[in-house]
Coordinates of N, CA and C in Angstrom, one line a residue:
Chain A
X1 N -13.3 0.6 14.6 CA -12.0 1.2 14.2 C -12.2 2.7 13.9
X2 N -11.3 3.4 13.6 CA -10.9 4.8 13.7 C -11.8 5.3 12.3
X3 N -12.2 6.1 11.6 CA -12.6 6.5 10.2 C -12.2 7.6 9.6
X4 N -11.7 7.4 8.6 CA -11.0 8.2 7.5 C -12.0 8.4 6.5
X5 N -12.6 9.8 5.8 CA -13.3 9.9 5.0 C -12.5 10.6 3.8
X6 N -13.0 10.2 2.6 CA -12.5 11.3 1.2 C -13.5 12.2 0.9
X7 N -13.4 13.1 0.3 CA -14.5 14.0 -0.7 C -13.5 14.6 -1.8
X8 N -14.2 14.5 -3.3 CA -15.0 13.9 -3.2 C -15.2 12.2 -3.6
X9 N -16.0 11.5 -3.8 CA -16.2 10.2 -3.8 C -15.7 9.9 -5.3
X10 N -15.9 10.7 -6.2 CA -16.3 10.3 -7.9 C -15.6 12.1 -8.1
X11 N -14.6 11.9 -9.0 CA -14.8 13.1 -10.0 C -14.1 13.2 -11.2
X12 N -15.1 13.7 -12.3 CA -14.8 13.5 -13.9 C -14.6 15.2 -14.4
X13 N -13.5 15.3 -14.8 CA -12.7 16.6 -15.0 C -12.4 16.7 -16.6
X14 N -12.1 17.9 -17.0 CA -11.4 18.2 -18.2 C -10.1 18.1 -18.3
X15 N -9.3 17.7 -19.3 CA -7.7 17.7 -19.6 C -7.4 18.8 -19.5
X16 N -6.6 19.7 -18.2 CA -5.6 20.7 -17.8 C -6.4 21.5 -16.5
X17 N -7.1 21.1 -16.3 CA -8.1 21.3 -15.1 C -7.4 21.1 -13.5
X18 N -7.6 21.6 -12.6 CA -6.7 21.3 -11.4 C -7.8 20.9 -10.5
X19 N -8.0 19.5 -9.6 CA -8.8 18.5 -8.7 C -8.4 19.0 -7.3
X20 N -9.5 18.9 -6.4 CA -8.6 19.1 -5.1 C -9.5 17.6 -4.5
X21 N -8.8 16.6 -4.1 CA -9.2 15.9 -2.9 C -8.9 15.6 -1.4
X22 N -9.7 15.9 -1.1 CA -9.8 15.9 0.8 C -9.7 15.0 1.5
X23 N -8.9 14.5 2.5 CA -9.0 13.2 3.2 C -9.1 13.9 4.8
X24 N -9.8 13.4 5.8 CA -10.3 13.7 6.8 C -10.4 12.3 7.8
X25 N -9.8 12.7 9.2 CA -9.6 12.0 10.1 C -10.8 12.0 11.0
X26 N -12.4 11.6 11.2 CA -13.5 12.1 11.8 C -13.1 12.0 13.2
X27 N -12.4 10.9 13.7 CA -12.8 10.9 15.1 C -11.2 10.6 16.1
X28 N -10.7 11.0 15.2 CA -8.8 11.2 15.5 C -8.1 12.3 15.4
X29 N -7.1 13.0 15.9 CA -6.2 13.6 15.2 C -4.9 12.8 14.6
X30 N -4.5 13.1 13.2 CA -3.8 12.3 12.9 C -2.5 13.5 12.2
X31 N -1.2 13.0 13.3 CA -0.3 14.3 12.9 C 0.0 13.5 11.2
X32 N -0.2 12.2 11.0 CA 0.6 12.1 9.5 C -0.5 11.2 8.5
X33 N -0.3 11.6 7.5 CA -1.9 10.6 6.6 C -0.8 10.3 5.7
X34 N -0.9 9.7 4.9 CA -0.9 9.1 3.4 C -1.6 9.5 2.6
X35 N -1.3 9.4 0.8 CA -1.6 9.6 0.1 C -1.4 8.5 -0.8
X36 N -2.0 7.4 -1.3 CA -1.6 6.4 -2.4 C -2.4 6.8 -3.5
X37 N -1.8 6.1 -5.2 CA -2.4 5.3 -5.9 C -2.8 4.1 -6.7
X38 N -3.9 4.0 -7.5 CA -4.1 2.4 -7.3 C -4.9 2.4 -9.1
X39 N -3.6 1.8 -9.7 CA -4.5 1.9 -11.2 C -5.1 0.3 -11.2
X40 N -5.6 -0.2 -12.0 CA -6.6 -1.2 -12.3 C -5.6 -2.2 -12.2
X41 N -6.2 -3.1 -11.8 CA -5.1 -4.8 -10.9 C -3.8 -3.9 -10.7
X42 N -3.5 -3.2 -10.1 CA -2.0 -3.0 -9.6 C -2.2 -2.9 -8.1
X43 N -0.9 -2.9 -7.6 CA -0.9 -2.5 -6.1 C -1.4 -1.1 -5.7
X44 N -1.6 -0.9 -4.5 CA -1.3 0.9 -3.8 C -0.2 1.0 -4.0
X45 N 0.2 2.3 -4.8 CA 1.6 3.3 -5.0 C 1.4 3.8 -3.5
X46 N 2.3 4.0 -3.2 CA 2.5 5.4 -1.9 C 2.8 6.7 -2.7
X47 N 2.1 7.6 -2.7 CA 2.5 8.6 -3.5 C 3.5 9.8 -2.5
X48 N 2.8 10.2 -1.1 CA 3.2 10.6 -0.6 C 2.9 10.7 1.1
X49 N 4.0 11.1 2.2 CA 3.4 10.6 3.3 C 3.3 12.4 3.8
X50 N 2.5 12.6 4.4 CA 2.1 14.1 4.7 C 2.1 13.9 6.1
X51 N 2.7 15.0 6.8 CA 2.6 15.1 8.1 C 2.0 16.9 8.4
X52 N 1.6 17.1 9.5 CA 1.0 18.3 9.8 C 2.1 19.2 9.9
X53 N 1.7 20.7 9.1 CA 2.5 21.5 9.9 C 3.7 21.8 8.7
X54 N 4.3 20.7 8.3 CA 5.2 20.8 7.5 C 5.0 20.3 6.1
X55 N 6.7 20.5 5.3 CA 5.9 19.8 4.0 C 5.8 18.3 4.1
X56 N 5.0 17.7 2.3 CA 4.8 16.6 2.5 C 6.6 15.5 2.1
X57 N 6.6 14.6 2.0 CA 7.5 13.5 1.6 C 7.2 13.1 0.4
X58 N 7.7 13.1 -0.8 CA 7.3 13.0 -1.7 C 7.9 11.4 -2.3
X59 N 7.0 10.0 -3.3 CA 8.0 8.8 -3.0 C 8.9 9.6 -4.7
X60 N 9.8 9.1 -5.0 CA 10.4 8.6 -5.9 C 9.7 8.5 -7.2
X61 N 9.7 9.5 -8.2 CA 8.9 9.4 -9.4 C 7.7 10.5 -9.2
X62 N 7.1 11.0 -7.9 CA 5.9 11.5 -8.2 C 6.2 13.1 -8.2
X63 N 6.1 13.7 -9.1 CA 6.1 15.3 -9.2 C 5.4 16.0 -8.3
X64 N 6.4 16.6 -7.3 CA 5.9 17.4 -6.4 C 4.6 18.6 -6.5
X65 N 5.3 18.9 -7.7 CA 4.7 19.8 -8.4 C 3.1 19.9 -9.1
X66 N 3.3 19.0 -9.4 CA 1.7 18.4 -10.2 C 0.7 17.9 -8.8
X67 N 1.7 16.7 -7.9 CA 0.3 16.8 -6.7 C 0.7 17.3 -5.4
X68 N 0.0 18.6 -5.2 CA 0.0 19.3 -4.1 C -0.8 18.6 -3.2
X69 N -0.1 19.0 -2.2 CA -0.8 17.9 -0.8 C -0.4 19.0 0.5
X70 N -1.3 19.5 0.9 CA -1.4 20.7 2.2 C -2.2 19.7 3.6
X71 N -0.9 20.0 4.6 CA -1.6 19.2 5.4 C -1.7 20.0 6.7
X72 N -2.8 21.0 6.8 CA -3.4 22.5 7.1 C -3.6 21.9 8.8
X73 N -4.4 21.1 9.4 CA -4.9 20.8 10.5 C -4.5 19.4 10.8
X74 N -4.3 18.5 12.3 CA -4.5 17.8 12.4 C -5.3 16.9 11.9
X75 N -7.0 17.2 11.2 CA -8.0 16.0 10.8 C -8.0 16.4 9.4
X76 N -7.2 16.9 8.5 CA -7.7 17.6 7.3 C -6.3 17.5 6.2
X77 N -5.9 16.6 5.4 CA -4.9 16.9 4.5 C -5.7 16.7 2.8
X78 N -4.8 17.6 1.9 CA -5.7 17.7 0.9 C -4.8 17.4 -0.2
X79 N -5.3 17.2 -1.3 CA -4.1 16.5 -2.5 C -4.7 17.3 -4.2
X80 N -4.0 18.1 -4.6 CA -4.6 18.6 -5.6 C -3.6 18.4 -6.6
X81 N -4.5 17.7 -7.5 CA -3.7 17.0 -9.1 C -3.7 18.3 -10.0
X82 N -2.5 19.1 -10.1 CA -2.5 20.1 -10.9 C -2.7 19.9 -12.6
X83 N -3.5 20.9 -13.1 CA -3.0 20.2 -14.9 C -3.3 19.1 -15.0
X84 N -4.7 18.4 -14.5 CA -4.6 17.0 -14.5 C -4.7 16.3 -16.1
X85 N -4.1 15.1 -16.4 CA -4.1 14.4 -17.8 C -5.3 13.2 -17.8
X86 N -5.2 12.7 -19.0 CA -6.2 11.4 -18.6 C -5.0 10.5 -17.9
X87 N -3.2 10.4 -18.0 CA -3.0 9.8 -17.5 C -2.8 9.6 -16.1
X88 N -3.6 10.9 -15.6 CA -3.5 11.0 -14.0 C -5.0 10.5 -13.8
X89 N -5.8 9.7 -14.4 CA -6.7 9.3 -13.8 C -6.5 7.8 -13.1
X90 N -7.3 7.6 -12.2 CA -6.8 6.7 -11.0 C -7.2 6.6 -10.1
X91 N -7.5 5.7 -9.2 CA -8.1 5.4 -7.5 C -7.0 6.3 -6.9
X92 N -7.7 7.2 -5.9 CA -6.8 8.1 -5.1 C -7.3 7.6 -4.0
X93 N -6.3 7.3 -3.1 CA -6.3 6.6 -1.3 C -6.0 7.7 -0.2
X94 N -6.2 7.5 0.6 CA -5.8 8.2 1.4 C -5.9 7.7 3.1
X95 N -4.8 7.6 3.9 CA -4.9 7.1 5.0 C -4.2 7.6 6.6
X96 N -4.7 7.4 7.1 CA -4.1 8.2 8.5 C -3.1 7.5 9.6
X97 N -3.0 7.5 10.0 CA -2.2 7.3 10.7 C -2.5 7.9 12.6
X98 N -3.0 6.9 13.2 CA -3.8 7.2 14.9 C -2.3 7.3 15.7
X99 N -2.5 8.6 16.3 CA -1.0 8.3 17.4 C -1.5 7.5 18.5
X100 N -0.8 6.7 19.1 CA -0.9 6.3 20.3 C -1.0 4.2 19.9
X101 N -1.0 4.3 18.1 CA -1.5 3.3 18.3 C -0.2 2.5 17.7
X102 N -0.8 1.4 16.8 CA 0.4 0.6 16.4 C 1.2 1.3 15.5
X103 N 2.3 1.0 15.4 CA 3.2 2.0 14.7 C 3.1 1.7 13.4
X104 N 2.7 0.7 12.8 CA 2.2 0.1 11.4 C 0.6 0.4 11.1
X105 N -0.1 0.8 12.3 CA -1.2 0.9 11.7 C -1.8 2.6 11.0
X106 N -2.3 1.9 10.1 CA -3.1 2.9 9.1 C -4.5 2.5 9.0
X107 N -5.5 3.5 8.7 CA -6.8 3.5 8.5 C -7.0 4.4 7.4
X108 N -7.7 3.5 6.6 CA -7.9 4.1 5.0 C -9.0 4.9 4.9
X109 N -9.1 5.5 4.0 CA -10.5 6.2 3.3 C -11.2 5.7 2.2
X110 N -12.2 6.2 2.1 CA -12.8 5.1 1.0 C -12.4 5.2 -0.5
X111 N -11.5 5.9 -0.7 CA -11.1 6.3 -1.9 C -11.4 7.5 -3.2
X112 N -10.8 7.7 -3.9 CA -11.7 8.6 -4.5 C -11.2 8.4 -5.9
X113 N -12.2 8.2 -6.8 CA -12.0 7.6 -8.0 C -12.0 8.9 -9.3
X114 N -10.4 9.3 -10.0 CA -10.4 10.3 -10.8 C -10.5 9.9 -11.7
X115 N -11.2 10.6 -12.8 CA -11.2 10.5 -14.3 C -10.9 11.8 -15.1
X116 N -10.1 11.9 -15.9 CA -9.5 13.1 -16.6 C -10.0 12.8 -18.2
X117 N -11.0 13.3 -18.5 CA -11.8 13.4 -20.3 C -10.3 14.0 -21.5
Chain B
X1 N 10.9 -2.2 -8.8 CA 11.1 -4.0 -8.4 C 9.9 -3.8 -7.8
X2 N 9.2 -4.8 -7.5 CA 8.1 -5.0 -6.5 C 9.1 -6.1 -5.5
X3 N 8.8 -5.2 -4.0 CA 9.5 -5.9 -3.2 C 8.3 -6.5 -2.1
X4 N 6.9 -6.5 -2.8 CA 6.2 -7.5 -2.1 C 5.0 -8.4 -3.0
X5 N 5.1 -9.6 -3.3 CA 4.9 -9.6 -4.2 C 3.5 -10.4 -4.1
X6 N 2.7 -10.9 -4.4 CA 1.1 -11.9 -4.8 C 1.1 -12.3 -5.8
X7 N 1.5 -13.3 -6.2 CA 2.4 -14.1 -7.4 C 0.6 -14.4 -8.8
X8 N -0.6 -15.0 -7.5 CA -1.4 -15.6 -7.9 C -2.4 -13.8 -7.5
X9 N -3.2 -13.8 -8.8 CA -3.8 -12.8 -9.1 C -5.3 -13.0 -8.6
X10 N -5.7 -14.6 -8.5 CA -7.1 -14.8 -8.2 C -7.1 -16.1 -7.6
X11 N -7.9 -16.5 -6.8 CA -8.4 -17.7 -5.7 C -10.0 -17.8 -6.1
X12 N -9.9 -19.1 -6.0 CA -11.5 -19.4 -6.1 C -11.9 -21.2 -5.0
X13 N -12.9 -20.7 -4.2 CA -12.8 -21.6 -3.2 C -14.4 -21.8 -2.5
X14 N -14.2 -23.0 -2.6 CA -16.0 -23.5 -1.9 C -16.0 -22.8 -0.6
X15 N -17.1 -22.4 -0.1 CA -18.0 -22.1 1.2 C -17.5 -23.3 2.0
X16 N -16.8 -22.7 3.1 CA -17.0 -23.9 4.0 C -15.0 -24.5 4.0
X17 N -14.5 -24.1 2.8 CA -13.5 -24.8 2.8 C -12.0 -23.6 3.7
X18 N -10.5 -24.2 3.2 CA -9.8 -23.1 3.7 C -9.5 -22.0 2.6
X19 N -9.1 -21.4 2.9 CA -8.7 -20.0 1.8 C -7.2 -20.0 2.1
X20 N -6.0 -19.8 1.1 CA -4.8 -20.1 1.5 C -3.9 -18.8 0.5
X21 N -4.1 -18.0 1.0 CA -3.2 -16.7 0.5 C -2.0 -16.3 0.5
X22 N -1.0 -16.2 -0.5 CA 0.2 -16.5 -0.4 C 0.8 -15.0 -0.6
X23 N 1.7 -15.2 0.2 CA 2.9 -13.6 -0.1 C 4.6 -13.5 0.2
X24 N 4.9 -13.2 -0.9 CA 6.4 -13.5 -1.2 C 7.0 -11.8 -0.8
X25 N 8.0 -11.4 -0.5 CA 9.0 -10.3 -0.1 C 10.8 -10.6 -0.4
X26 N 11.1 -9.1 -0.7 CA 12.8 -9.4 -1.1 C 13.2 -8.5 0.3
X27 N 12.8 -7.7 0.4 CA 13.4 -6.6 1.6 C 13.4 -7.2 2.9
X28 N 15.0 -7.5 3.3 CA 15.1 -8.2 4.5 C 14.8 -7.1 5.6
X29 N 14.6 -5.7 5.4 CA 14.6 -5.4 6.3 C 13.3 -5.0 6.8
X30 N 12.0 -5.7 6.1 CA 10.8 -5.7 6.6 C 10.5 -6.3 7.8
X31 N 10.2 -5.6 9.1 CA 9.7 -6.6 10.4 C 8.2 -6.7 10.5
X32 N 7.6 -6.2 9.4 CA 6.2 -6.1 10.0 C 5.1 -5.9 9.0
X33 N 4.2 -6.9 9.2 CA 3.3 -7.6 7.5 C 2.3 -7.4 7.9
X34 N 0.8 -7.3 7.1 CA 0.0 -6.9 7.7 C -0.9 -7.1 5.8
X35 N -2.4 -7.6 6.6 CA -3.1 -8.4 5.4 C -4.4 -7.1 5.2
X36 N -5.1 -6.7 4.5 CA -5.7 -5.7 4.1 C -6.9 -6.7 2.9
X37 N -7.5 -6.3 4.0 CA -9.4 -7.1 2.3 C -9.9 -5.3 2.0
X38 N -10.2 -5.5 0.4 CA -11.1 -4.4 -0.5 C -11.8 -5.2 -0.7
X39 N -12.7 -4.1 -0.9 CA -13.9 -4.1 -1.8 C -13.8 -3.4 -2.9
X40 N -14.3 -3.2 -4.2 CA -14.6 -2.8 -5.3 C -14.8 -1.2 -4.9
X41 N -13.8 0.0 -5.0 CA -14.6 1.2 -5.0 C -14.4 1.6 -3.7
X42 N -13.8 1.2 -3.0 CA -13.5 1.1 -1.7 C -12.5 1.2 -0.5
X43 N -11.8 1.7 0.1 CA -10.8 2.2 0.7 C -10.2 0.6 1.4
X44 N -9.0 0.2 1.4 CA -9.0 -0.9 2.4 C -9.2 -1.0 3.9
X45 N -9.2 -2.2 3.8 CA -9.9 -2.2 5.6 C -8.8 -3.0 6.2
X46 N -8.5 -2.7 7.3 CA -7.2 -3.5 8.1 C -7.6 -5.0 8.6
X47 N -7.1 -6.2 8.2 CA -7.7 -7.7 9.1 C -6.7 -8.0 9.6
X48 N -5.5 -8.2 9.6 CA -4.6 -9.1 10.4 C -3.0 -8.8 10.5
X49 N -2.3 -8.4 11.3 CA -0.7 -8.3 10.9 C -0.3 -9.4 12.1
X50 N 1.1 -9.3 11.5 CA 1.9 -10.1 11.9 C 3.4 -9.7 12.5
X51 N 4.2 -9.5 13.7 CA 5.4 -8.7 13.9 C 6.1 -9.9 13.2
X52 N 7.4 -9.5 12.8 CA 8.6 -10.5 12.7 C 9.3 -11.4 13.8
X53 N 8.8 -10.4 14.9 CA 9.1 -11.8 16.0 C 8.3 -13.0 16.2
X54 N 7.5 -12.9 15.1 CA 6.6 -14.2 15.8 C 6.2 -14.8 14.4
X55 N 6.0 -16.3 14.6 CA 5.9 -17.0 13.1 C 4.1 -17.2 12.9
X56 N 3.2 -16.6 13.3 CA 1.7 -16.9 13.7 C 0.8 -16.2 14.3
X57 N 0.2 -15.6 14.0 CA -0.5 -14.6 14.6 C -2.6 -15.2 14.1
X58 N -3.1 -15.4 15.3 CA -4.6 -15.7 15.1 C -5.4 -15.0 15.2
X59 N -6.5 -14.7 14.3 CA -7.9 -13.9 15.1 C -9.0 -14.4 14.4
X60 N -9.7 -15.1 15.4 CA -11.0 -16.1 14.9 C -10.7 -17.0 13.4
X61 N -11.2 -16.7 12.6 CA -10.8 -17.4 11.6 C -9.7 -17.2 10.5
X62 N -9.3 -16.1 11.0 CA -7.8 -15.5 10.0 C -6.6 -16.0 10.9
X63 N -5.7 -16.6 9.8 CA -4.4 -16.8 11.0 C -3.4 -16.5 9.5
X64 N -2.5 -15.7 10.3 CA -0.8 -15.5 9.3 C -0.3 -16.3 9.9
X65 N 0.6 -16.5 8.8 CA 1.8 -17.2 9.5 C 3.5 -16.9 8.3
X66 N 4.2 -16.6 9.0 CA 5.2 -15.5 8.7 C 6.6 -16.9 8.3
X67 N 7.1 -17.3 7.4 CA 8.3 -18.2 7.3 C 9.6 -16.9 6.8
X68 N 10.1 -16.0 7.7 CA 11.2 -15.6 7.8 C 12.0 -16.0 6.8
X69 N 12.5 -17.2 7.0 CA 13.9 -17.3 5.9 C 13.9 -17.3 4.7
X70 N 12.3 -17.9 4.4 CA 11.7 -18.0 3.2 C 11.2 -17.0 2.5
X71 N 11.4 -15.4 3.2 CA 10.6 -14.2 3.2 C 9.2 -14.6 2.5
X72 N 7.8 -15.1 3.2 CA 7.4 -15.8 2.7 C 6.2 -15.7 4.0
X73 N 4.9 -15.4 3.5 CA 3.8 -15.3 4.4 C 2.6 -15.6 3.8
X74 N 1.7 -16.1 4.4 CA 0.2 -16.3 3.8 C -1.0 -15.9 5.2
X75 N -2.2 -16.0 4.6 CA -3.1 -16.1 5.1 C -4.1 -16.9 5.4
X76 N -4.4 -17.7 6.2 CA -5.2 -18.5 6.0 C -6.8 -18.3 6.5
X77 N -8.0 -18.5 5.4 CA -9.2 -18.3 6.3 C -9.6 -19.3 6.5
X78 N -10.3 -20.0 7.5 CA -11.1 -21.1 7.8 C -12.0 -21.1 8.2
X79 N -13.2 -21.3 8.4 CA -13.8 -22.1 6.7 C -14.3 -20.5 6.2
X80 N -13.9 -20.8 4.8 CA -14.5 -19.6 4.2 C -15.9 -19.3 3.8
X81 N -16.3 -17.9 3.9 CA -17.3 -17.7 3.8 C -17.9 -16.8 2.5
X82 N -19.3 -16.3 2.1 CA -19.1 -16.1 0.6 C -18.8 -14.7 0.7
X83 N -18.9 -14.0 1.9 CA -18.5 -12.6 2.7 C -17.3 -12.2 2.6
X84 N -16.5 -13.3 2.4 CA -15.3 -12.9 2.3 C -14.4 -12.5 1.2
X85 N -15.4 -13.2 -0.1 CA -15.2 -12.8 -1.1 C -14.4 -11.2 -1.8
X86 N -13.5 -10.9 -1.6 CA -12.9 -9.5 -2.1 C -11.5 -9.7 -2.8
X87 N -10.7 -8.5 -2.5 CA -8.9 -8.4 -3.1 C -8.5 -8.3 -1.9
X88 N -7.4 -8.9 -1.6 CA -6.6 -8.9 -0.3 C -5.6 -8.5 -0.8
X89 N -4.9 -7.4 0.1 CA -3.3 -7.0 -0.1 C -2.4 -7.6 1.2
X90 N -1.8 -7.6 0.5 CA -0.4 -7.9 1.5 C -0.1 -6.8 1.6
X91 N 0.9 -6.2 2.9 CA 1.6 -5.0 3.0 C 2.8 -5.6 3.7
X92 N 3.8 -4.5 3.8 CA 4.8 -5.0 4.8 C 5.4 -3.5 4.8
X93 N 6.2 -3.2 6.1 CA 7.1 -1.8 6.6 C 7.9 -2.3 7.4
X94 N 9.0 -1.4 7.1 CA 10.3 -1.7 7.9 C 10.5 -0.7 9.3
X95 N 11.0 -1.3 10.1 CA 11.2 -0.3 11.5 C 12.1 1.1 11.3
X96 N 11.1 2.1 11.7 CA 11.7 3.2 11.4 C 11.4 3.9 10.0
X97 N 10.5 3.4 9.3 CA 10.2 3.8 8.3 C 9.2 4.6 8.1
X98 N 8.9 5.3 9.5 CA 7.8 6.2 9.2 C 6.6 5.7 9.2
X99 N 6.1 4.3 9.1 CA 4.9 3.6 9.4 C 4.5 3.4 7.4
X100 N 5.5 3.8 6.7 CA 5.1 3.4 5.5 C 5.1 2.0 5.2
X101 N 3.9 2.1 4.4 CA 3.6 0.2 4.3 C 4.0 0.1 2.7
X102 N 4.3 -0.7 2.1 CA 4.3 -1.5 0.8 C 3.8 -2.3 0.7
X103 N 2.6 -2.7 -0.7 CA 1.4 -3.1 -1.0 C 2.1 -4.1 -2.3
X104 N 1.5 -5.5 -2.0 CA 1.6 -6.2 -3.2 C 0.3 -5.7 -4.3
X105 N 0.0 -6.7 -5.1 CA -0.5 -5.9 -6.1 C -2.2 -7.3 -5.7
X106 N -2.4 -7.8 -4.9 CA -3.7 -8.5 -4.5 C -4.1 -9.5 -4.7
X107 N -5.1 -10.5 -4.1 CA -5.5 -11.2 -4.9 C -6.7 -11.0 -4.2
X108 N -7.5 -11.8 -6.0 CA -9.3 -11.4 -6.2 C -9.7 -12.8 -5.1
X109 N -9.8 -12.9 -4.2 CA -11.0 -14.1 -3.5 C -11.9 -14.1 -3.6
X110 N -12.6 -15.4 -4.3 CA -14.3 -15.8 -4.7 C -14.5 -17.1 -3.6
X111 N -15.3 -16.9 -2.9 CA -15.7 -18.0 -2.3 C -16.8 -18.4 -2.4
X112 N -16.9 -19.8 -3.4 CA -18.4 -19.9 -4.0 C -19.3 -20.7 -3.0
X113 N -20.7 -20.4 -3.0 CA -21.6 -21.1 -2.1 C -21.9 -22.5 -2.1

């Protein structure tokens, strides 16, 4: 299958500090990724769906403002937790989306796990 | 609302036996389901979907099977193994939705030896 990578894997930050995490499409171009989150036994949130080129889609509830998501190149979209809190700590997802393929399909990343002290 | 739902939060099942994964939905206008195993720390991994036109979809030992009126899908593994052991999501997206999926919230599978 296709692979999606995060960087970074782990990161433990200060309260008001700004995170940037990377999601990266190695062996695809992917004009659209995803951005979820995933707190402890809950589902994946959709946070936001990013397409290239333009801005992202923001779901319902998530402040545009606090998570910046630039989606610069076809293999490369980024998500930066502005001012991060402890309550923004959380499994960060990220996933792509292969043109050509199934219209439902996505291919994840391995996640990236935030902690805000 | 959670419009997909995994009612049972954990399974626990001998080696060898079936694994029977259940998933409930309100949004009629989902055509298209699709089952997702984690790991701990881990990005999900794609195993099996299912279109709306069809009540069953197989691959080796995974089979969906989709009851429409019942909005109402499971997964079945046969015979399970202790590999398989992880969190399974349910997802489902509607046509034209951009390829956005909605995620129940999992369940933990232990398959003991």
């Amino acid at each position: 299958g296709a692979v999606v990578s995060q960087h970074p894997s782990w990161v433990i930050c200060k309260s008001g500090t700004s995170v940037k995490i990377e999601c990266r499409s190695l062996d695809f171009q992917a004009t659209t990724m995803f951005w979820y989150r995933q707190f402890p036994k809950q589902s994946l949130m959709l946070m936001a769906t990013s397409n290239e080129g333009s801005k992202a889609t923001y779901e319902q509830g998530v402040e545009k403002d606090k998570f910046l998501i630039n989606h610069a190149s076809l293999t490369l979209s980024t998500l930066t937790v502005t001012s991060a809190h402890p309550e923004d700590s959380s499994f960060y997802i990220c996933s792509a989306r292969r043109p050509g393929g199934k219209d439902n399909e996505q291919f994840f990343g391995p996640g990236t796990r935030l902690t805000v002290l | 609302d959670q419009q997909v739902k995994q009612n049972s939060p954990s399974l626990s099942v001998q080696e060898g036996r079936i694994s029977i994964l259940n998933c409930d939905y309100t949004n009629s206008m989902f055509d298209y389901f699709l089952w997702y195993k984690k790991y701990p720390a881990e990005g999900p991994t794609f195993l099996i979907s299912i279109s709306s036109i069809k009540d069953k979809n197989e691959d080796g030992r995974f089979t969906v099977f989709l009851n429409k009126s019942a909005k109402h899908l499971s997964l079945h593994i046969v015979p399970s193994q202790p590999g398989d052991s992880a969190v399974y999501f349910c997802a489902a997206s509607a046509y034209g939705a951009n390829s956005k999926l909605t995620f129940g919230k999992g369940i933990t599978l232990s398959v003991r030896p």
